[in-house]
Amino acid sequence: MNSRLLVLYTFFYLVIGLIYPYSQGCIGLKADAGPDQATCDPNMPIQLMGSFNGTPIKYFWTPATFLSDPNTTDPIVNAPPGKYKYTFNVEALSNTNLIINGNFESGNTGFTHDYNYGSPGGPFGPGWLSVGTTPPSYNGSWSNCGDHTTGSGNQLIIDGSTTPNSNVWCQTVPVTAGKMYLFRFYIQSIYPANPPNLIALANGVSIGSVSGAGVCDWQTFEACFTATSSTVKMCIQETSLIGFGNDFAIDDIEMYEKCMDKDEVDIEIVDLKAKIQVPQQPKCGSDIFDLNGIGSSAGPNIRYEWRSEGGKIISQNGLSAKGQGSGKYFIKIIYQNGNVICEKEDEVDVNPPDELEGTLEVEGISNCNADTILLKATASNGSGNFDYQWIPANKILRGQHDSVAYVTEAGLYKVVIIDMDSGCEVEIQDVVASDTLRPNLQISGDTLISCIKNKVLLFGNPFDTSRYSYEWKLPDSSRIKNKDTILSNSSGLFSLKIIDNVNKCYTEKFLSVKTDTSKPNVDLGPDQKIDCINSDKDIIPIANNTNAVINYYWTLPSGIIPVETSLLNKKVNTAGRIILRLVNTTNGCEISDTLFIDDIRVLPSVDAGNGAILNCKLKDYTLDGSNSKIDSSRFSWSTSNGNILSGANTLNPVVNAPGWYYLNLEDTINHCRNIDSVYINQNILTPIAKLGPDRVFTCADSILTLDGSNSSQGGQLR
């Protein structure tokens, strides 16, 4: 820190610090540059109106250009015309000291150093330091200087080192990258021989220096820096490196976040210039002359307003205008940029000679018959030597440059009467009225010859033969006059023309009549049969009536169903007649188709024959199905538990096992089926024959009786 800055800081804190001990903090700090301002008179300078909330340690304006004093809240802006932006800046310090044990009242703690640490009465020399209250406790030749805080508390007592870059004190402090911080400490010499020179470093980069003064004279070091990371290592070094007499003390090390706020204000100084000129004075009051504002301010946000008192502004376009007649003419220059509005006005007197006077008379009215209309111009003063210029010239049939002109069209007409002797002019205008109103006409009626109507009836409205004439034109080019209705069986384009008998204007309307007698088409297909396979039938009609609106009327064997607007398939399971009628709703034409459903479902007659009993003699049996109806039939035998030996697909199969046998018969025409069954039994039980025990025929026996009573018995045995 240079000596001038040190003096400024010291003075500031001596004055301000008496009222606010160091800082009242950043809470509520806010800069207000005041409202945007503008002046339309450069001779009336603008005074800025800055203010602030909170307790700043410093406030100033940037840039300082054109400001009477940038370090006040309300400097005067002495600037040439233009737009300016000024920023009001305020600065303050937070209430929180980020340094731990900066007053050393907690002793040798919270910091690091590169010195030897001593104690009272012990070794102490260059490169030694200690935390204590009185320097003579370490060196009897040192002055008894108290600490900075109270005069009786702890301070860091140092005998300066002769080793370069030796840190007297270091501490790593948490910070916020991008924010500014104020670092402050106090130093006093305790021996007069060689006052110390100290530098402060932030992460090894010097941020300023301070030199000791007289013995026991506390000097303040202050410097600001911007943090570049989340922590900063703050250190203090003694740089004179003088071994004798370089003895000093440090106390009350502090670091505060430096708060700033700023606000901008826009200043605009406007210097408008207004100038009006008449390049060439008019010869007559009727002359249209030029006005210009050359020399007036121009550029963005500037517009121009022309007006006259007595005369009149014919047209205007920026800095140019056209006027007519005697009077005062004004141009107003208006600058508007947002809410900034400045105005300046200039005027000029124009007094041409008296005007020429005249009249214009219209005789006639424009109609559809193109009758001629007379325009008569008359000058009521002047020399009598006149020229007449009629406008628009392309509508003047004849009479250009004459006092009477002939026209046929309606509209606004002008005549400029020029006094050839004085040069004065008068322009007169009048309107040629028009009676070209065409009569209203509506043509209506049928537009379709169809199966319902073979003739069309057409109407014309209104119908008033006292004022209008009517003429119909038919498609065959024949004409019918003065009828409000006609009946025709022709198709094509009809027209009706109505003519106003007064102004000869007419209106013609057209009506197109079409013929549509085309019938819809449909095909229900061939007749159908219901049999034992198909118990119902899908009726799928085929029709191609694209873009036609058709109603469909069904009559089914089950009855009549409601009209349908789309062609749908039908499912029928009852014999009978089906009728589908199609009606074209547009032209009334219709067509029908019929389909008959026959029910041929009858069960065939089937007879499986008589049953039988198989035995040891009758080992197989031939079934007999010949009594079945076999015309147009298919038949087959099947069994459960039995066995068909042969002929399963004949009427007389051979079987050789007991069980149920089934004859299945299908009518190949209607596919109906029927079944009959027969049961074949079986008896193959073997009889028992027993003669009793064996007998021995001896010489004594002439007859032996055999006993067969235990054999099977019954009438069927023999």
Short mmCIF file of C-alpha atoms in Angstrom, two decimals, residues 129-432:
data_model
loop_
_atom_site.label_atom_id
_atom_site.label_comp_id
_atom_site.label_asym_id
_atom_site.label_seq_id
_atom_site.Cartn_x
_atom_site.Cartn_y
_atom_site.Cartn_z
CA LEU A 129 8.90 -14.28 18.41
CA SER A 130 6.43 -14.78 21.22
CA VAL A 131 2.91 -13.89 22.35
CA GLY A 132 3.11 -11.65 25.40
CA THR A 133 2.06 -8.42 27.04
CA THR A 134 5.29 -6.41 27.59
CA PRO A 135 8.32 -6.40 25.23
CA PRO A 136 10.92 -5.81 28.05
CA SER A 137 10.10 -9.29 29.37
CA TYR A 138 12.01 -10.63 26.35
CA ASN A 139 14.65 -7.90 25.90
CA GLY A 140 15.36 -5.35 28.61
CA SER A 141 16.34 -2.72 26.02
CA TRP A 142 12.95 -2.74 24.35
CA SER A 143 10.33 -0.13 25.17
CA ASN A 144 7.40 -1.09 27.35
CA CYS A 145 4.73 -0.64 24.60
CA GLY A 146 1.22 -1.98 25.34
CA ASP A 147 -0.94 -3.95 22.88
CA HIS A 148 -3.19 -2.19 20.36
CA THR A 149 -6.47 -3.51 21.73
CA THR A 150 -6.42 -2.43 25.38
CA GLY A 151 -2.81 -1.45 26.11
CA SER A 152 -2.52 -4.32 28.56
CA GLY A 153 -3.42 -7.43 26.55
CA ASN A 154 -1.45 -9.83 24.38
CA GLN A 155 0.43 -8.90 21.24
CA LEU A 156 2.84 -10.73 18.90
CA ILE A 157 6.36 -9.57 19.89
CA ILE A 158 9.00 -10.12 17.16
CA ASP A 159 12.75 -9.76 16.72
CA GLY A 160 12.98 -9.50 12.91
CA SER A 161 14.65 -12.37 11.04
CA THR A 162 17.62 -12.02 8.72
CA THR A 163 16.40 -14.96 6.62
CA PRO A 164 14.49 -13.94 3.46
CA ASN A 165 10.82 -14.95 3.06
CA SER A 166 10.43 -15.93 6.70
CA ASN A 167 6.77 -15.76 7.69
CA VAL A 168 6.05 -13.86 10.89
CA TRP A 169 2.43 -14.96 10.91
CA CYS A 170 0.25 -17.17 8.64
CA GLN A 171 -3.32 -18.40 8.79
CA THR A 172 -5.49 -20.25 6.21
CA VAL A 173 -8.90 -18.61 5.98
CA PRO A 174 -12.06 -20.01 4.28
CA VAL A 175 -13.37 -17.58 1.62
CA THR A 176 -15.69 -17.49 -1.40
CA ALA A 177 -14.07 -17.36 -4.81
CA GLY A 178 -14.85 -14.15 -6.67
CA LYS A 179 -15.59 -12.06 -3.57
CA MET A 180 -13.40 -9.18 -2.34
CA TYR A 181 -11.87 -9.09 1.15
CA LEU A 182 -10.22 -6.41 3.32
CA PHE A 183 -7.08 -7.49 5.28
CA ARG A 184 -5.97 -5.26 8.20
CA PHE A 185 -3.40 -5.41 11.00
CA TYR A 186 -1.48 -2.99 13.26
CA ILE A 187 2.30 -2.68 13.77
CA GLN A 188 4.46 -0.71 16.26
CA SER A 189 8.23 -0.39 16.69
CA ILE A 190 9.56 -1.35 20.14
CA TYR A 191 13.17 -0.25 19.52
CA PRO A 192 14.10 2.93 17.65
CA ALA A 193 17.18 1.76 15.74
CA ASN A 194 15.70 0.26 12.55
CA PRO A 195 11.93 0.45 12.02
CA PRO A 196 10.58 -2.70 10.33
CA ASN A 197 9.09 -2.99 6.82
CA LEU A 198 6.26 -5.56 6.54
CA ILE A 199 4.40 -7.02 3.55
CA ALA A 200 1.14 -8.97 3.51
CA LEU A 201 0.65 -11.92 1.15
CA ALA A 202 -2.48 -13.73 -0.06
CA ASN A 203 -1.57 -17.19 -1.33
CA GLY A 204 2.02 -15.99 -1.72
CA VAL A 205 1.12 -12.84 -3.68
CA SER A 206 1.88 -9.49 -2.07
CA ILE A 207 -1.13 -7.28 -1.54
CA GLY A 208 0.69 -4.31 0.10
CA SER A 209 3.29 -3.16 2.62
CA VAL A 210 3.61 -0.96 5.69
CA SER A 211 6.60 0.47 7.59
CA GLY A 212 6.98 1.01 11.28
CA ALA A 213 7.08 4.55 12.69
CA GLY A 214 8.15 5.83 16.09
CA VAL A 215 8.41 3.63 19.15
CA CYS A 216 4.99 2.58 20.50
CA ASP A 217 3.31 4.32 17.51
CA TRP A 218 0.77 1.91 16.06
CA GLN A 219 0.57 2.00 12.25
CA THR A 220 -2.33 0.52 10.29
CA PHE A 221 -2.03 -1.80 7.31
CA GLU A 222 -5.07 -2.24 5.03
CA ALA A 223 -5.38 -3.80 1.61
CA CYS A 224 -8.09 -5.43 -0.51
CA PHE A 225 -7.89 -8.52 -2.72
CA THR A 226 -10.27 -10.83 -4.60
CA ALA A 227 -10.39 -14.49 -3.61
CA THR A 228 -9.69 -17.02 -6.37
CA SER A 229 -10.45 -20.23 -4.47
CA SER A 230 -12.35 -21.50 -1.44
CA THR A 231 -9.45 -20.77 0.98
CA VAL A 232 -6.65 -18.24 1.12
CA LYS A 233 -3.40 -18.43 3.07
CA MET A 234 -2.69 -15.02 4.59
CA CYS A 235 0.92 -14.33 5.70
CA ILE A 236 2.98 -11.40 7.04
CA GLN A 237 6.74 -11.12 6.38
CA GLU A 238 9.42 -8.64 7.52
CA THR A 239 11.49 -7.64 4.46
CA SER A 240 14.28 -5.32 5.78
CA LEU A 241 16.26 -8.38 7.11
CA ILE A 242 18.25 -6.12 9.51
CA GLY A 243 19.46 -8.10 12.49
CA PHE A 244 19.91 -5.25 14.99
CA GLY A 245 17.13 -2.93 16.04
CA ASN A 246 14.48 -4.43 13.76
CA ASP A 247 12.13 -5.14 16.67
CA PHE A 248 8.38 -4.71 16.52
CA ALA A 249 4.96 -5.96 17.63
CA ILE A 250 1.80 -6.92 15.65
CA ASP A 251 -1.76 -6.88 17.02
CA ASP A 252 -5.45 -7.02 16.01
CA ILE A 253 -5.17 -8.87 12.68
CA GLU A 254 -8.54 -8.72 10.90
CA MET A 255 -10.09 -9.84 7.61
CA TYR A 256 -13.62 -8.95 6.47
CA GLU A 257 -15.64 -9.70 3.39
CA LYS A 258 -16.01 -6.51 1.36
CA CYS A 259 -19.60 -6.00 0.14
CA MET A 260 -20.54 -3.95 -2.90
CA ASP A 261 -23.74 -2.89 -4.63
CA LYS A 262 -24.38 -0.72 -7.63
CA ASP A 263 -27.26 0.72 -9.60
CA GLU A 264 -27.45 2.38 -13.00
CA VAL A 265 -29.22 5.48 -14.20
CA ASP A 266 -29.79 6.69 -17.77
CA ILE A 267 -29.27 10.37 -18.51
CA GLU A 268 -30.34 11.99 -21.73
CA ILE A 269 -29.61 15.58 -22.78
CA VAL A 270 -31.63 16.66 -25.80
CA ASP A 271 -30.94 19.79 -27.89
CA LEU A 272 -33.75 20.16 -30.42
CA LYS A 273 -33.62 22.61 -33.31
CA ALA A 274 -36.70 23.71 -35.26
CA LYS A 275 -36.57 25.67 -38.52
CA ILE A 276 -39.26 26.29 -41.16
CA GLN A 277 -38.80 27.76 -44.63
CA VAL A 278 -40.89 28.57 -47.72
CA PRO A 279 -38.50 28.08 -50.66
CA GLN A 280 -40.79 29.92 -53.10
CA GLN A 281 -43.63 32.21 -52.10
CA PRO A 282 -47.02 31.39 -53.76
CA LYS A 283 -48.36 33.78 -56.42
CA CYS A 284 -51.99 33.33 -55.33
CA GLY A 285 -53.89 32.19 -52.30
CA SER A 286 -55.02 29.17 -54.27
CA ASP A 287 -51.48 28.10 -55.09
CA ILE A 288 -50.13 25.08 -53.28
CA PHE A 289 -46.60 25.86 -52.12
CA ASP A 290 -43.74 23.94 -50.55
CA LEU A 291 -42.73 24.09 -46.90
CA ASN A 292 -39.57 22.49 -45.53
CA GLY A 293 -37.93 22.07 -42.17
CA ILE A 294 -34.34 21.78 -43.42
CA GLY A 295 -32.04 22.68 -40.54
CA SER A 296 -34.34 21.09 -37.96
CA SER A 297 -33.22 18.19 -35.81
CA ALA A 298 -33.43 14.78 -37.47
CA GLY A 299 -32.69 11.20 -36.55
CA PRO A 300 -34.16 8.32 -34.56
CA ASN A 301 -37.10 8.97 -32.20
CA ILE A 302 -37.87 12.28 -33.92
CA ARG A 303 -41.15 13.06 -35.64
CA TYR A 304 -42.63 16.18 -37.17
CA GLU A 305 -46.01 17.84 -36.89
CA TRP A 306 -47.21 20.51 -39.33
CA ARG A 307 -50.08 22.87 -38.71
CA SER A 308 -51.43 26.21 -39.89
CA GLU A 309 -53.44 29.08 -38.51
CA GLY A 310 -55.43 30.64 -41.36
CA GLY A 311 -54.04 28.50 -44.17
CA LYS A 312 -54.17 24.75 -44.52
CA ILE A 313 -51.70 21.91 -44.76
CA ILE A 314 -52.40 19.98 -47.97
CA SER A 315 -49.93 17.17 -47.32
CA GLN A 316 -46.92 16.39 -45.16
CA ASN A 317 -44.05 13.95 -45.25
CA GLY A 318 -41.41 14.31 -42.58
CA LEU A 319 -39.46 17.55 -43.06
CA SER A 320 -41.53 18.45 -46.15
CA ALA A 321 -45.09 19.70 -46.43
CA LYS A 322 -47.37 21.54 -48.83
CA GLY A 323 -49.54 24.46 -47.80
CA GLN A 324 -52.27 26.58 -49.33
CA GLY A 325 -53.64 30.00 -48.39
CA SER A 326 -52.60 32.90 -46.21
CA GLY A 327 -51.71 32.34 -42.58
CA LYS A 328 -49.08 31.19 -40.11
CA TYR A 329 -47.43 27.83 -40.75
CA PHE A 330 -45.76 25.88 -37.98
CA ILE A 331 -43.42 22.92 -37.72
CA LYS A 332 -43.06 21.16 -34.38
CA ILE A 333 -40.06 18.90 -33.79
CA ILE A 334 -40.92 16.15 -31.31
CA TYR A 335 -38.34 13.83 -29.79
CA GLN A 336 -39.69 10.83 -27.88
CA ASN A 337 -37.62 8.08 -26.34
CA GLY A 338 -39.78 6.14 -23.90
CA ASN A 339 -41.05 8.63 -21.34
CA VAL A 340 -38.65 11.34 -22.55
CA ILE A 341 -40.55 13.84 -24.72
CA CYS A 342 -39.02 17.10 -25.99
CA GLU A 343 -40.67 19.58 -28.34
CA LYS A 344 -39.57 22.69 -30.23
CA GLU A 345 -41.56 24.75 -32.72
CA ASP A 346 -40.83 27.33 -35.45
CA GLU A 347 -43.23 29.37 -37.59
CA VAL A 348 -43.40 31.40 -40.78
CA ASP A 349 -45.99 33.86 -42.19
CA VAL A 350 -47.28 33.34 -45.74
CA ASN A 351 -49.38 36.13 -47.34
CA PRO A 352 -50.01 35.55 -51.09
CA PRO A 353 -52.34 37.74 -53.19
CA ASP A 354 -56.14 37.22 -53.05
CA GLU A 355 -57.61 34.02 -54.45
CA LEU A 356 -59.49 33.60 -57.68
CA GLU A 357 -63.12 32.55 -57.10
CA GLY A 358 -65.52 30.48 -59.18
CA THR A 359 -68.35 27.95 -59.27
CA LEU A 360 -68.97 24.55 -60.81
CA GLU A 361 -72.42 23.33 -61.87
CA VAL A 362 -73.40 19.77 -62.76
CA GLU A 363 -76.28 19.09 -65.13
CA GLY A 364 -77.37 15.48 -65.37
CA ILE A 365 -76.89 12.19 -63.59
CA SER A 366 -74.92 9.07 -64.52
CA ASN A 367 -76.97 5.99 -65.42
CA CYS A 368 -76.58 2.63 -67.09
CA ASN A 369 -77.60 4.16 -70.46
CA ALA A 370 -74.45 6.37 -70.45
CA ASP A 371 -76.35 9.63 -70.98
CA THR A 372 -74.14 12.74 -71.36
CA ILE A 373 -73.65 15.03 -68.32
CA LEU A 374 -72.58 18.70 -68.52
CA LEU A 375 -70.01 20.28 -66.19
CA LYS A 376 -70.14 24.12 -66.29
CA ALA A 377 -67.33 26.20 -64.69
CA THR A 378 -67.69 29.96 -64.04
CA ALA A 379 -65.06 32.43 -62.70
CA SER A 380 -66.66 35.19 -60.62
CA ASN A 381 -63.63 37.56 -60.60
CA GLY A 382 -60.34 37.95 -62.38
CA SER A 383 -59.32 39.23 -65.80
CA GLY A 384 -61.64 37.08 -67.88
CA ASN A 385 -58.74 35.44 -69.71
CA PHE A 386 -59.01 31.95 -68.29
CA ASP A 387 -57.86 28.43 -69.02
CA TYR A 388 -59.85 25.47 -67.69
CA GLN A 389 -58.12 22.25 -66.74
CA TRP A 390 -60.55 19.39 -66.01
CA ILE A 391 -59.64 16.49 -63.73
CA PRO A 392 -59.60 13.54 -64.26
CA ALA A 393 -58.71 14.22 -67.84
CA ASN A 394 -59.29 10.63 -68.99
CA LYS A 395 -62.99 10.84 -68.13
CA ILE A 396 -63.60 14.11 -70.05
CA LEU A 397 -65.27 13.21 -73.36
CA ARG A 398 -64.76 16.71 -74.70
CA GLY A 399 -64.38 20.31 -73.44
CA GLN A 400 -60.88 20.14 -71.92
CA HIS A 401 -59.66 23.76 -71.53
CA ASP A 402 -63.23 25.00 -72.06
CA SER A 403 -65.68 26.23 -69.43
CA VAL A 404 -68.07 23.36 -70.28
CA ALA A 405 -66.97 19.72 -70.19
CA TYR A 406 -68.91 16.58 -71.08
CA VAL A 407 -68.79 13.30 -69.14
CA THR A 408 -70.83 10.13 -68.73
CA GLU A 409 -69.38 8.55 -65.56
CA ALA A 410 -70.25 9.35 -61.98
CA GLY A 411 -67.59 10.52 -59.57
CA LEU A 412 -65.63 13.49 -58.26
CA TYR A 413 -64.64 16.05 -60.88
CA LYS A 414 -62.35 19.05 -60.45
CA VAL A 415 -61.62 22.08 -62.57
CA VAL A 416 -58.65 24.38 -62.14
CA ILE A 417 -59.46 27.86 -63.45
CA ILE A 418 -56.26 29.73 -64.26
CA ASP A 419 -56.20 33.50 -64.76
CA MET A 420 -53.80 33.76 -67.66
CA ASP A 421 -53.00 37.40 -66.80
CA SER A 422 -52.29 37.14 -63.00
CA GLY A 423 -51.36 33.47 -62.72
CA CYS A 424 -53.86 33.00 -59.89
CA GLU A 425 -55.73 29.75 -59.76
CA VAL A 426 -58.82 28.37 -58.17
CA GLU A 427 -59.70 24.70 -57.92
CA ILE A 428 -63.37 23.76 -57.68
CA GLN A 429 -64.84 20.33 -57.38
CA ASP A 430 -68.24 18.73 -57.49
CA VAL A 431 -69.68 15.26 -57.64
CA VAL A 432 -71.60 13.73 -60.52
#
